[in-house]
Amino acid sequence: MSSDAVQIIEPLSGPLSGTATVPGDKSISHRAVLFSAMAEGTSQLSGVLDSQDVRSSMSAVAQLGAKVNLSVQSDGSLAGTVEGWGAAGPAQPSAPIDCGNSGTTVRLLMGILAPWPITVTLDGDSSLRRRPMRRITAPLMKMGAKFAPAGQELLPITETGTPALRAITYDAPMASAQLKTAVLLAGVFAEGTTTVNEPAPSRNHTELMLPEFGVATTAATRTASVTGPSALEASTVHVPGDPSSAAFLAAAALLKPGSSICIKNVSLNPARIGFLRTLERMGANVEERHEGQEGKEPNGSITVSYTPHLRGCEIPAQHIASLIDEIPVLALVAAHAHGVTVFKEVGELRVKETDRLAAIIEGLGLLGVDAWEEGNNLLIEGNPQLEVPEGLVFDSHGDHRLAMTWALAGLCGNQPVGVRDFGAVAVSYPRFLEDIERLER
Ligand code: S3P
């Protein structure tokens, strides 16, 4: 839900220091909840992100008959059990399922519902109603699922599944883990091998987590397969910290003079930490330390210190998926760097929670930074002497990652800034401000 309220963000009073943890990874939390709902038996989950998006997945599967028993722990995470529908399948819900702001919820659900003979209407908030769905419904229609209106791009869409799903090999038109996951989840129940080939590698949490639920996957760079018919069995998942949330703390430490922080227990899945590779190329003082695994997900810590001389760099198209959600905050870092930063082939930004390409250019423009698009590339000419003009008000456009990005401009700058609809942070990182302020010396 978007609001017109403007939150004033004051500059930090001093450098950031000490250690931080970030809430559970959003992508992994969604999958832990959704896969547990599909499974036979009762799964044990911990470290689950408590945010609006994950709650959309929790209430969706509850409407479909899973028994969700997750409660808030002292560290703010969710833990407990989910009893899945297993072989009985999801129950016919009596009302449409509202997926709120969550693209991951609705798109993964489309794959999850495909093998079952029930009819479900999927809907979302005004942002989700503007996002493209045909990229998901098209391959699922090839597998045999029905959508009404057929071939419609925008929610609300009504899906009717079928137990007679066909396995397919699908060449995805874009690198999207949501698309890949939807097809693979349907493929679990189809006869034969379902394969998704991608133009560039997208995050691989599904391929890593399905085997933990007893479903074998095969995966290589830019391709993943599952062979059905198979079924999920209950499992135990501990969700590591979210690198996409860590990126905001890391950027704060980079930009605030004198800062040095260590962020612990973060997922260091290579498909998610493209922002660290980019920051290194910009000359940033960042270091990651691999410390272990949660299931098959590598995790560890990230140390970041203030870096006065950042330089612009070019981020090739092949690497974009590994930092897609971090482009807003990387754009703010690039605005402080010497030289031009080029993000290649970032057209997908136009169909995120809002048109992030336009919103980044708009927000950096308010800061007096030259940012522009050329085709599907985003270019930013940084200014190491950047000063925040007085009285700035940014618009988050109801987008959680833009709300946090523009808040950082105020936190790390010389003037307070206003952020319209700052409350959008509740989608992925409700305690963002508290976590930053806790690191203030
Ligand atoms: C996600 C995949 C990405 C990402 C989104 C979460 C996921 O979207 O931007 O925040 O959990 O699979 P696309 O699949 O549309 O690229």
Tab-separated table of C-alpha atoms and ligand atoms in Angstrom:
chain	number	residue	atom	x	y	z
A	1	MET	CA	0.000	0.000	0.000
A	2	SER	CA	1.512	3.383	-0.856
A	3	SER	CA	1.176	6.537	1.206
A	4	ASP	CA	2.025	10.190	0.708
A	5	ALA	CA	3.672	10.544	4.121
A	6	VAL	CA	7.186	11.993	3.978
A	7	GLN	CA	9.716	10.696	6.481
A	8	ILE	CA	12.599	13.046	7.292
A	9	ILE	CA	15.929	11.223	7.436
A	10	GLU	CA	18.648	13.032	9.402
A	11	PRO	CA	22.356	12.646	8.624
A	12	LEU	CA	24.192	10.127	10.812
A	13	SER	CA	25.856	11.855	13.770
A	14	GLY	CA	29.084	9.865	13.386
A	15	PRO	CA	30.765	7.008	11.565
A	16	LEU	CA	29.317	3.486	11.606
A	17	SER	CA	31.239	0.822	13.480
A	18	GLY	CA	30.875	-2.624	15.016
A	19	THR	CA	29.088	-5.750	13.859
A	20	ALA	CA	25.636	-6.130	12.401
A	21	THR	CA	23.359	-8.920	11.332
A	22	VAL	CA	20.671	-8.564	8.687
A	23	PRO	CA	17.269	-10.277	8.547
A	24	GLY	CA	16.759	-13.537	6.686
A	25	ASP	CA	17.121	-13.703	2.928
A	26	LYS	CA	13.854	-12.833	1.184
A	27	SER	CA	14.255	-15.206	-1.782
A	28	ILE	CA	15.235	-18.129	0.453
A	29	SER	CA	12.445	-17.336	2.957
A	30	HIS	CA	9.788	-17.406	0.211
A	31	ARG	CA	11.102	-20.740	-1.047
A	32	ALA	CA	11.305	-22.226	2.458
A	33	VAL	CA	7.639	-21.342	3.087
A	34	LEU	CA	6.355	-22.343	-0.363
A	35	PHE	CA	8.304	-25.618	-0.656
A	36	SER	CA	7.246	-26.604	2.891
A	37	ALA	CA	3.620	-25.982	1.900
A	38	MET	CA	4.035	-28.291	-1.121
A	39	ALA	CA	5.721	-31.030	0.919
A	40	GLU	CA	4.332	-34.096	2.642
A	41	GLY	CA	4.795	-33.709	6.390
A	42	THR	CA	5.877	-30.935	8.736
A	43	SER	CA	8.919	-28.788	7.964
A	44	GLN	CA	10.923	-26.880	10.575
A	45	LEU	CA	11.934	-23.362	9.571
A	46	SER	CA	14.079	-20.758	11.313
A	47	GLY	CA	15.699	-17.441	10.444
A	48	VAL	CA	12.740	-16.677	8.145
A	49	LEU	CA	12.406	-12.999	7.185
A	50	ASP	CA	9.437	-11.309	8.841
A	51	SER	CA	8.359	-8.830	6.174
A	52	GLN	CA	5.258	-7.996	4.163
A	53	ASP	CA	6.450	-9.986	1.135
A	54	VAL	CA	7.132	-13.189	3.049
A	55	ARG	CA	3.845	-12.764	4.909
A	56	SER	CA	2.147	-12.685	1.481
A	57	SER	CA	3.582	-16.146	0.790
A	58	MET	CA	2.591	-17.373	4.255
A	59	SER	CA	-1.017	-16.262	3.947
A	60	ALA	CA	-1.272	-17.537	0.360
A	61	VAL	CA	-0.257	-21.074	1.334
A	62	ALA	CA	-2.499	-20.939	4.426
A	63	GLN	CA	-5.427	-20.100	2.107
A	64	LEU	CA	-4.452	-23.164	0.060
A	65	GLY	CA	-4.568	-25.462	3.083
A	66	ALA	CA	-1.020	-25.536	4.488
A	67	LYS	CA	-0.774	-25.134	8.267
A	68	VAL	CA	1.629	-22.278	8.927
A	69	ASN	CA	2.847	-22.023	12.472
A	70	LEU	CA	5.648	-19.488	12.406
A	71	SER	CA	6.115	-17.022	15.247
A	72	VAL	CA	8.304	-13.990	15.869
A	73	GLN	CA	11.534	-14.739	17.750
A	74	SER	CA	13.541	-12.386	19.987
A	75	ASP	CA	15.821	-11.454	17.049
A	76	GLY	CA	12.793	-10.481	14.924
A	77	SER	CA	12.979	-13.553	12.674
A	78	LEU	CA	10.187	-16.098	12.207
A	79	ALA	CA	10.589	-19.708	13.275
A	80	GLY	CA	8.324	-22.730	13.683
A	81	THR	CA	6.633	-25.259	11.463
A	82	VAL	CA	4.752	-25.525	8.190
A	83	GLU	CA	2.635	-28.620	7.587
A	84	GLY	CA	2.311	-29.077	3.855
A	85	TRP	CA	-0.548	-30.364	1.712
A	86	GLY	CA	1.693	-33.018	0.189
A	87	ALA	CA	0.055	-35.669	-1.995
A	88	ALA	CA	-3.449	-34.389	-1.167
A	89	GLY	CA	-2.670	-31.183	-3.043
A	90	PRO	CA	-3.739	-27.632	-2.232
A	91	ALA	CA	-7.341	-26.997	-1.229
A	92	GLN	CA	-9.662	-24.962	-3.438
A	93	PRO	CA	-9.586	-21.482	-1.833
A	94	SER	CA	-12.885	-19.714	-1.337
A	95	ALA	CA	-11.564	-16.277	-2.363
A	96	PRO	CA	-8.886	-14.797	-4.651
A	97	ILE	CA	-5.317	-14.901	-3.300
A	98	ASP	CA	-3.893	-11.435	-2.676
A	99	CYS	CA	-0.118	-11.571	-3.186
A	100	GLY	CA	0.308	-7.966	-2.043
A	101	ASN	CA	3.509	-6.439	-3.447
A	102	SER	CA	5.242	-9.781	-3.914
A	103	GLY	CA	6.242	-10.830	-7.426
A	104	THR	CA	7.992	-13.894	-6.041
A	105	THR	CA	4.793	-15.066	-4.305
A	106	VAL	CA	2.536	-14.783	-7.338
A	107	ARG	CA	4.984	-16.079	-9.920
A	108	LEU	CA	6.119	-19.081	-7.893
A	109	LEU	CA	2.496	-19.861	-6.990
A	110	MET	CA	1.616	-20.043	-10.684
A	111	GLY	CA	4.092	-22.922	-11.026
A	112	ILE	CA	3.018	-24.528	-7.749
A	113	LEU	CA	-0.677	-24.532	-8.746
A	114	ALA	CA	-0.085	-25.849	-12.286
A	115	PRO	CA	-0.350	-29.589	-11.429
A	116	TRP	CA	-3.560	-29.369	-9.381
A	117	PRO	CA	-7.162	-29.412	-10.657
A	118	ILE	CA	-8.352	-26.354	-8.764
A	119	THR	CA	-9.187	-22.860	-10.005
A	120	VAL	CA	-7.467	-19.973	-8.251
A	121	THR	CA	-7.578	-16.239	-8.901
A	122	LEU	CA	-4.275	-14.505	-8.204
A	123	ASP	CA	-4.112	-10.792	-7.524
A	124	GLY	CA	-1.869	-8.174	-5.932
A	125	ASP	CA	-1.491	-4.517	-5.030
A	126	SER	CA	-1.400	-1.701	-7.593
A	127	SER	CA	2.350	-2.207	-8.167
A	128	LEU	CA	2.047	-5.966	-8.703
A	129	ARG	CA	-0.945	-5.378	-11.014
A	130	ARG	CA	1.404	-3.449	-13.315
A	131	ARG	CA	4.054	-6.192	-13.554
A	132	PRO	CA	4.325	-8.643	-16.466
A	133	MET	CA	2.996	-12.161	-15.889
A	134	ARG	CA	2.962	-13.588	-19.421
A	135	ARG	CA	6.615	-14.560	-19.044
A	136	ILE	CA	5.376	-17.087	-16.452
A	137	THR	CA	2.006	-18.079	-17.882
A	138	ALA	CA	3.417	-18.746	-21.393
A	139	PRO	CA	5.700	-21.676	-20.444
A	140	LEU	CA	3.130	-23.002	-17.949
A	141	MET	CA	0.493	-22.989	-20.724
A	142	LYS	CA	2.899	-25.068	-22.838
A	143	MET	CA	2.979	-27.527	-19.960
A	144	GLY	CA	-0.835	-27.705	-19.912
A	145	ALA	CA	-1.968	-25.216	-17.255
A	146	LYS	CA	-4.852	-22.903	-18.191
A	147	PHE	CA	-5.047	-19.190	-17.502
A	148	ALA	CA	-8.019	-16.889	-17.868
A	149	PRO	CA	-8.068	-14.552	-19.598
A	150	ALA	CA	-5.653	-16.670	-21.682
A	151	GLY	CA	-2.368	-14.931	-22.426
A	152	GLN	CA	-3.197	-11.862	-20.319
A	153	GLU	CA	-0.188	-9.866	-19.164
A	154	LEU	CA	-1.545	-8.310	-15.963
A	155	LEU	CA	-3.143	-9.520	-12.720
A	156	PRO	CA	-5.763	-10.487	-11.723
A	157	ILE	CA	-5.388	-13.821	-13.527
A	158	THR	CA	-7.263	-17.064	-12.834
A	159	GLU	CA	-5.368	-20.339	-13.121
A	160	THR	CA	-6.689	-23.865	-13.494
A	161	GLY	CA	-4.102	-26.600	-13.185
A	162	THR	CA	-3.996	-30.132	-14.548
A	163	PRO	CA	-2.477	-33.378	-13.265
A	164	ALA	CA	-1.520	-34.193	-16.886
A	165	LEU	CA	1.318	-31.655	-17.118
A	166	ARG	CA	3.838	-32.030	-19.948
A	167	ALA	CA	7.585	-31.740	-19.322
A	168	ILE	CA	9.221	-29.051	-21.488
A	169	THR	CA	12.607	-27.646	-22.407
A	170	TYR	CA	12.254	-23.894	-22.238
A	171	ASP	CA	14.647	-21.232	-23.492
A	172	ALA	CA	13.829	-18.340	-21.202
A	173	PRO	CA	13.806	-14.932	-22.923
A	174	MET	CA	15.296	-13.262	-19.832
A	175	ALA	CA	17.415	-14.287	-16.832
A	176	SER	CA	14.690	-14.594	-14.190
A	177	ALA	CA	14.828	-16.887	-11.178
A	178	GLN	CA	11.100	-16.442	-10.698
A	179	LEU	CA	10.400	-17.742	-14.202
A	180	LYS	CA	12.929	-20.578	-13.835
A	181	THR	CA	11.460	-21.568	-10.463
A	182	ALA	CA	7.834	-21.512	-11.638
A	183	VAL	CA	8.655	-23.869	-14.529
A	184	LEU	CA	10.805	-26.199	-12.406
A	185	LEU	CA	8.157	-26.420	-9.653
A	186	ALA	CA	5.549	-27.417	-12.224
A	187	GLY	CA	8.134	-29.792	-13.731
A	188	VAL	CA	8.381	-31.721	-10.444
A	189	PHE	CA	4.903	-33.098	-11.249
A	190	ALA	CA	5.279	-33.554	-15.033
A	191	GLU	CA	6.267	-36.868	-16.624
A	192	GLY	CA	9.889	-36.590	-17.838
A	193	THR	CA	12.604	-33.965	-17.621
A	194	THR	CA	11.787	-30.256	-17.535
A	195	THR	CA	14.695	-27.961	-18.373
A	196	VAL	CA	15.042	-24.190	-18.258
A	197	ASN	CA	17.886	-22.589	-20.229
A	198	GLU	CA	18.702	-18.966	-19.427
A	199	PRO	CA	20.481	-16.192	-21.334
A	200	ALA	CA	22.513	-15.413	-18.167
A	201	PRO	CA	22.688	-17.136	-14.784
A	202	SER	CA	19.935	-16.113	-12.339
A	203	ARG	CA	19.864	-16.897	-8.607
A	204	ASN	CA	19.877	-20.650	-7.977
A	205	HIS	CA	18.154	-21.012	-4.577
A	206	THR	CA	15.500	-23.317	-6.038
A	207	GLU	CA	18.042	-25.723	-7.502
A	208	LEU	CA	19.883	-25.748	-4.161
A	209	MET	CA	16.811	-26.117	-1.933
A	210	LEU	CA	14.666	-28.653	-3.838
A	211	PRO	CA	17.105	-31.529	-3.094
A	212	GLU	CA	16.762	-30.648	0.627
A	213	PHE	CA	13.054	-31.457	0.094
A	214	GLY	CA	13.897	-34.774	-1.579
A	215	VAL	CA	13.645	-33.655	-5.235
A	216	ALA	CA	16.804	-34.105	-7.298
A	217	THR	CA	17.818	-31.228	-9.591
A	218	THR	CA	20.607	-30.958	-12.102
A	219	ALA	CA	22.095	-27.564	-12.744
A	220	ALA	CA	24.985	-26.040	-14.631
A	221	THR	CA	25.720	-22.479	-15.714
A	222	ARG	CA	22.569	-21.140	-17.399
A	223	THR	CA	20.585	-24.389	-17.257
A	224	ALA	CA	18.581	-26.277	-14.630
A	225	SER	CA	16.440	-29.427	-14.802
A	226	VAL	CA	14.122	-31.530	-12.733
A	227	THR	CA	12.734	-34.967	-13.569
A	228	GLY	CA	9.203	-35.926	-12.614
A	229	PRO	CA	6.920	-37.132	-11.460
A	230	SER	CA	8.392	-36.590	-8.048
A	231	ALA	CA	7.189	-35.120	-4.756
A	232	LEU	CA	8.507	-32.943	-1.947
A	233	GLU	CA	9.105	-34.285	1.556
A	234	ALA	CA	9.251	-32.103	4.653
A	235	SER	CA	12.648	-30.679	5.535
A	236	THR	CA	14.493	-28.369	7.913
A	237	VAL	CA	15.652	-24.973	6.666
A	238	HIS	CA	17.608	-22.261	8.418
A	239	VAL	CA	17.555	-19.070	6.351
A	240	PRO	CA	20.830	-17.085	6.230
A	241	GLY	CA	20.957	-13.257	6.239
A	242	ASP	CA	19.919	-11.370	3.107
A	243	PRO	CA	22.814	-10.021	1.011
A	244	SER	CA	20.381	-7.595	-0.652
A	245	SER	CA	19.695	-6.042	2.772
A	246	ALA	CA	23.400	-6.211	3.677
A	247	ALA	CA	24.142	-4.137	0.551
A	248	PHE	CA	22.435	-1.115	2.161
A	249	LEU	CA	24.517	-1.347	5.341
A	250	ALA	CA	27.638	-1.882	3.229
A	251	ALA	CA	26.902	1.214	1.130
A	252	ALA	CA	26.296	3.276	4.285
A	253	ALA	CA	29.720	2.281	5.664
A	254	LEU	CA	31.388	3.003	2.308
A	255	LEU	CA	29.934	6.482	2.056
A	256	LYS	CA	30.082	7.676	5.676
A	257	PRO	CA	33.592	8.944	6.502
A	258	GLY	CA	35.443	6.991	9.201
A	259	SER	CA	33.113	3.966	9.118
A	260	SER	CA	34.098	0.306	9.337
A	261	ILE	CA	31.569	-2.473	9.933
A	262	CYS	CA	31.294	-6.245	9.769
A	263	ILE	CA	27.999	-7.841	8.661
A	264	LYS	CA	27.724	-11.421	9.897
A	265	ASN	CA	25.745	-14.520	8.835
A	266	VAL	CA	24.977	-13.328	5.319
A	267	SER	CA	24.277	-15.590	2.359
A	268	LEU	CA	27.369	-15.453	0.143
A	269	ASN	CA	25.734	-17.296	-2.737
A	270	PRO	CA	27.769	-16.122	-5.778
A	271	ALA	CA	24.536	-15.559	-7.733
A	272	ARG	CA	23.606	-12.889	-5.161
A	273	ILE	CA	26.793	-11.019	-4.394
A	274	GLY	CA	27.532	-9.399	-7.720
A	275	PHE	CA	27.358	-6.094	-5.804
A	276	LEU	CA	30.524	-7.053	-3.904
A	277	ARG	CA	32.338	-7.767	-7.181
A	278	THR	CA	31.212	-4.371	-8.488
A	279	LEU	CA	32.222	-2.530	-5.315
A	280	GLU	CA	35.672	-4.171	-5.524
A	281	ARG	CA	36.033	-2.945	-9.091
A	282	MET	CA	35.103	0.539	-7.906
A	283	GLY	CA	38.044	0.328	-5.484
A	284	ALA	CA	35.911	-0.077	-2.341
A	285	ASN	CA	37.322	-1.500	0.892
A	286	VAL	CA	35.174	-4.636	1.061
A	287	GLU	CA	36.071	-8.135	2.071
A	288	GLU	CA	34.010	-11.286	2.364
A	289	ARG	CA	34.829	-14.297	4.502
A	290	HIS	CA	33.181	-17.656	3.788
A	291	GLU	CA	32.385	-19.348	7.072
A	292	GLY	CA	30.064	-22.280	6.321
A	293	GLN	CA	26.800	-23.372	4.752
A	294	GLU	CA	23.091	-23.256	5.568
A	295	GLY	CA	21.808	-26.297	3.690
A	296	LYS	CA	23.590	-25.875	0.374
A	297	GLU	CA	23.756	-22.063	0.650
A	298	PRO	CA	27.246	-20.687	1.403
A	299	ASN	CA	27.342	-17.996	4.070
A	300	GLY	CA	29.803	-15.848	5.987
A	301	SER	CA	30.587	-12.229	6.750
A	302	ILE	CA	31.230	-9.000	4.857
A	303	THR	CA	33.577	-6.284	6.151
A	304	VAL	CA	33.286	-2.792	4.676
A	305	SER	CA	35.154	0.442	5.405
A	306	TYR	CA	34.739	4.006	4.267
A	307	THR	CA	36.419	4.521	0.882
A	308	PRO	CA	37.051	8.117	-0.199
A	309	HIS	CA	38.256	7.425	-3.763
A	310	LEU	CA	35.726	5.303	-5.600
A	311	ARG	CA	35.932	5.011	-9.378
A	312	GLY	CA	33.233	4.313	-11.935
A	313	CYS	CA	33.199	1.005	-13.793
A	314	GLU	CA	31.243	-0.936	-16.413
A	315	ILE	CA	29.020	-3.817	-15.330
A	316	PRO	CA	28.536	-6.275	-18.209
A	317	ALA	CA	25.119	-7.689	-19.102
A	318	GLN	CA	26.106	-11.213	-17.990
A	319	HIS	CA	26.571	-9.994	-14.388
A	320	ILE	CA	23.380	-7.975	-14.070
A	321	ALA	CA	21.204	-10.803	-12.689
A	322	SER	CA	23.677	-11.291	-9.807
A	323	LEU	CA	23.076	-7.706	-8.633
A	324	ILE	CA	19.696	-6.827	-10.117
A	325	ASP	CA	18.100	-5.840	-6.786
A	326	GLU	CA	21.209	-3.876	-5.725
A	327	ILE	CA	21.280	-1.533	-8.750
A	328	PRO	CA	19.458	1.318	-6.940
A	329	VAL	CA	21.955	1.351	-4.075
A	330	LEU	CA	24.934	0.753	-6.400
A	331	ALA	CA	23.710	3.704	-8.459
A	332	LEU	CA	23.917	5.890	-5.336
A	333	VAL	CA	27.471	4.644	-4.711
A	334	ALA	CA	28.321	5.314	-8.376
A	335	ALA	CA	26.991	8.860	-7.901
A	336	HIS	CA	29.860	9.401	-5.409
A	337	ALA	CA	32.551	7.828	-7.643
A	338	HIS	CA	35.008	9.476	-9.970
A	339	GLY	CA	34.049	8.844	-13.612
A	340	VAL	CA	31.164	7.174	-15.373
A	341	THR	CA	29.539	3.904	-14.274
A	342	VAL	CA	27.674	1.909	-16.929
A	343	PHE	CA	25.149	-0.800	-16.044
A	344	LYS	CA	24.635	-2.747	-19.293
A	345	GLU	CA	21.268	-4.195	-20.353
A	346	VAL	CA	19.192	-3.326	-17.320
A	347	GLY	CA	15.802	-3.169	-19.084
A	348	GLU	CA	14.409	-5.539	-16.404
A	349	LEU	CA	14.562	-2.589	-13.977
A	350	ARG	CA	11.573	-1.103	-15.791
A	351	VAL	CA	9.329	-3.953	-14.567
A	352	LYS	CA	10.371	-4.214	-10.918
A	353	GLU	CA	8.203	-2.946	-8.020
A	354	THR	CA	8.201	0.337	-9.936
A	355	ASP	CA	10.110	1.509	-13.035
A	356	ARG	CA	13.429	1.583	-11.189
A	357	LEU	CA	15.356	2.811	-14.215
A	358	ALA	CA	13.269	5.991	-14.401
A	359	ALA	CA	13.198	6.333	-10.601
A	360	ILE	CA	17.002	6.085	-10.255
A	361	ILE	CA	17.503	8.742	-12.922
A	362	GLU	CA	14.876	10.952	-11.245
A	363	GLY	CA	16.376	10.606	-7.738
A	364	LEU	CA	19.986	11.105	-8.832
A	365	GLY	CA	18.819	14.125	-10.840
A	366	LEU	CA	17.442	15.667	-7.609
A	367	LEU	CA	20.917	15.187	-6.112
A	368	GLY	CA	22.401	17.052	-9.075
A	369	VAL	CA	23.998	13.924	-10.533
A	370	ASP	CA	23.914	13.250	-14.267
A	371	ALA	CA	22.289	9.875	-14.902
A	372	TRP	CA	20.718	8.804	-18.157
A	373	GLU	CA	19.652	5.785	-20.196
A	374	GLU	CA	21.007	4.753	-23.587
A	375	GLY	CA	18.925	1.929	-24.988
A	376	ASN	CA	18.720	-0.463	-22.046
A	377	ASN	CA	21.947	0.792	-20.422
A	378	LEU	CA	22.044	3.027	-17.340
A	379	LEU	CA	24.881	5.554	-17.173
A	380	ILE	CA	25.867	7.636	-14.155
A	381	GLU	CA	28.506	10.336	-14.046
A	382	GLY	CA	29.687	10.430	-10.454
A	383	ASN	CA	30.787	13.397	-8.388
A	384	PRO	CA	33.176	12.637	-5.502
A	385	GLN	CA	32.361	16.094	-4.021
A	386	LEU	CA	28.619	15.420	-4.050
A	387	GLU	CA	26.658	17.593	-1.597
A	388	VAL	CA	22.987	17.046	-0.783
A	389	PRO	CA	20.933	20.169	-1.635
A	390	GLU	CA	18.717	21.585	1.122
A	391	GLY	CA	15.098	20.498	1.378
A	392	LEU	CA	15.231	17.487	-0.963
A	393	VAL	CA	12.248	15.160	-1.003
A	394	PHE	CA	12.655	11.842	-2.808
A	395	ASP	CA	9.764	9.651	-3.872
A	396	SER	CA	10.107	5.935	-3.124
A	397	HIS	CA	7.233	5.262	-5.540
A	398	GLY	CA	6.177	2.665	-2.951
A	399	ASP	CA	9.327	0.644	-3.719
A	400	HIS	CA	11.229	-0.716	-0.714
A	401	ARG	CA	14.685	-0.626	-2.303
A	402	LEU	CA	14.250	2.941	-3.545
A	403	ALA	CA	13.040	4.018	-0.091
A	404	MET	CA	16.252	2.643	1.466
A	405	THR	CA	18.494	4.035	-1.284
A	406	TRP	CA	17.205	7.598	-0.898
A	407	ALA	CA	17.280	7.307	2.883
A	408	LEU	CA	21.010	6.526	2.557
A	409	ALA	CA	21.521	9.767	0.633
A	410	GLY	CA	20.292	11.581	3.753
A	411	LEU	CA	21.963	9.328	6.327
A	412	CYS	CA	25.404	9.616	4.691
A	413	GLY	CA	25.057	13.192	3.425
A	414	ASN	CA	25.325	16.694	4.837
A	415	GLN	CA	21.597	17.555	4.934
A	416	PRO	CA	18.414	15.811	6.022
A	417	VAL	CA	16.282	14.501	3.161
A	418	GLY	CA	12.629	13.562	2.957
A	419	VAL	CA	11.523	10.188	1.587
A	420	ARG	CA	7.910	9.906	0.468
A	421	ASP	CA	6.325	6.567	1.442
A	422	PHE	CA	9.381	5.425	3.386
A	423	GLY	CA	7.093	2.787	4.967
A	424	ALA	CA	7.627	0.665	1.832
A	425	VAL	CA	10.785	-0.685	3.551
A	426	ALA	CA	8.432	-3.095	5.391
A	427	VAL	CA	8.330	-5.177	2.199
A	428	SER	CA	11.853	-6.530	2.736
A	429	TYR	CA	13.620	-4.820	5.661
A	430	PRO	CA	11.254	-3.417	8.309
A	431	ARG	CA	14.092	-2.657	10.755
A	432	PHE	CA	16.407	-0.981	8.244
A	433	LEU	CA	16.678	2.368	10.078
A	434	GLU	CA	17.096	0.792	13.508
A	435	ASP	CA	19.860	-1.497	12.194
A	436	ILE	CA	21.779	1.446	10.713
A	437	GLU	CA	21.298	3.637	13.771
A	438	ARG	CA	22.528	0.835	16.032
A	439	LEU	CA	25.890	1.018	14.212
A	440	GLU	CA	26.215	4.761	14.844
A	441	ARG	CA	29.066	5.482	17.221
B	1	S3P	C1	13.740	-13.180	-7.151
B	1	S3P	C2	14.194	-13.037	-8.434
B	1	S3P	C3	14.465	-11.729	-9.063
B	1	S3P	C4	14.591	-10.640	-8.025
B	1	S3P	C5	13.484	-10.690	-7.001
B	1	S3P	C6	13.504	-12.018	-6.270
B	1	S3P	C7	13.495	-14.535	-6.619
B	1	S3P	O1	13.401	-11.380	-9.930
B	1	S3P	O2	14.614	-9.362	-8.637
B	1	S3P	O3	13.644	-9.652	-6.047
B	1	S3P	O4	13.356	-14.706	-5.390
B	1	S3P	O5	13.455	-15.474	-7.421
B	1	S3P	P1	13.298	-11.958	-11.444
B	1	S3P	O6	13.118	-13.424	-11.370
B	1	S3P	O7	12.086	-11.269	-12.033
B	1	S3P	O8	14.548	-11.547	-12.113
